[in-house]
Amino acid sequence: MDIYDVLLRDFPFLLKGLGVAIVLLAALLVIGFVLGMGICLVQLYGPRSRLVQWPLVLYERIFRGVPIIIMLFIFFYGISGVWDISAFGAAVLAMGLRSAAYQSQIFRSAFQSVPAGQMMAARAMGMSKIMAIRHIVFPQAARHAIGPWTNEFSSEIKETSLAYVIGVVELTRQAHYIITSTQGNVLTVFAVVALLYFILNRTGNSLLYALERKLAVPGFEK
Amino acid sequence: MADDLILDVQDVKKAYDGLEVLKGIGFGLRKGETKVLIGPSGSGKSTLLRCINHLTVPDAGRIYLNGDEVLDTNIDAMRARMGFVFQDFNLFSHLTVLDNVRICQIKVNGTEKAAATQRAHRELERVGLSDKADAYPAELSGGQQQRVSIARALAMDPDVLLFDEPTSALDPELTGEVVRVMQQLAAEGMTMVVVTHEMSFARQAADEIIFMEDGHIIEQGPPETMFTDSTHERTRAFLNVIAEHG
């Protein structure tokens, strides 16, 4: 049986691995989005008190400053000592929390790129701060955020492969199984895997760019 | 306070880092009156205007709108009753002209969408921009953007309109269309406070001109008096400079 037959036979396993990678990606991006948006809003519009702001800065610095592979080990081996967490759960948590740190900064710069006059005009018309953020600042910031967010999306797709190290059976680990069972053929198998990651990446990016074009405001120079 | 005042500004003071910008300013405005604030730059005109709706919170003094005091606690409701027109327009750049004029009616005043749309179209017609309802701000000239921002303020049915140098960011050939709209509003009995360097507007549309310098009101009076026989040397000097350059 040559490697192509094996690949054909085992392709469903690769697809399954891809599926796990996609679920991991979706979960970590959602956690990162919700938490990152929360952090960004508190940093920009929340109380200025150090008690509130410093922990956020500390959080952001730590999660942006430590390699993800170390975070994966810490979350998996650290947490599983006190609480029964699956490798997948640890990966979602570690990567989601880290993505939150990055996404909070993407959103923060997007919000800050909205001219101050927009908030001022909304407030001058009688909108509360929350209404002004929701109806005026957020829709503009969201448009500015799509570009940088596409970057984060691409990075995270690729980094899902690191969940391999704590035993999550995602695409890279499935590939490794195939390689182990056929004893060799590293290049061929990883070439197929690379192609799968690449397709996923391009598809996601295309969708995000399409969204960016769809939301573009006429006459607005970027 | 006098009962017939729409806007009553009493002894407003404001300092930035110890620098007193407003040193106790008071004036009143009756329904349908237009008052124009003039004075050299740095005299505190814009700060005073911003203090009226607390875009800048005054350090001291009281402001009443139709008898209700403007306070931090009721500020959103009070602002909804005061239109504010900015020097650089500040139209909501992600919304069409129609939505710009409609959104605060709906979100702030709770007007139904159909009624808000109707009102928006009426105000756009008033400023001569009916055909631009579906355009986005960035597709308009500065003069058109400023007229939309006037329509946006008018659609809220405000008790008073505050203009902060509405033509200062415009090319000279575009100021005319904005000034004409403002003159028309003044003639229709809109209550307005206008900070401007447009002396032609002040002369024709103002019921009273207030000359400010160094955080004080130096002099106030009807335009004919102020322009022809002002009693104050500083006012005359300022108006002469403006006349030479404007």
Coordinates of N, CA, C and O in Angstrom, one line a residue, chain B residues 14-21 59:
Chain B
K14 N -15.3 79.2 34.2 CA -14.6 78.0 33.8 C -13.1 78.3 33.8 O -12.7 79.3 33.2
A15 N -12.3 77.4 34.4 CA -10.8 77.6 34.4 C -10.2 76.2 33.9 O -10.7 75.2 34.2
Y16 N -9.1 76.4 33.1 CA -8.3 75.2 32.8 C -6.9 75.3 33.4 O -6.2 76.3 33.1
D17 N -6.6 74.4 34.3 CA -5.3 74.5 35.0 C -5.0 75.8 35.5 O -3.9 76.4 35.3
G18 N -6.0 76.4 36.2 CA -5.7 77.7 36.8 C -5.9 78.9 35.9 O -6.0 80.0 36.3
L19 N -6.0 78.6 34.6 CA -6.2 79.7 33.6 C -7.7 79.9 33.5 O -8.5 79.1 33.0
E20 N -8.2 81.1 33.9 CA -9.6 81.4 33.8 C -10.0 81.8 32.4 O -9.6 82.8 31.9
V21 N -10.9 80.9 31.8 CA -11.3 81.2 30.5 C -12.7 81.9 30.5 O -12.9 82.8 29.7
D59 N -17.3 75.3 36.0 CA -16.9 75.2 37.4 C -17.9 75.9 38.4 O -18.1 75.4 39.5

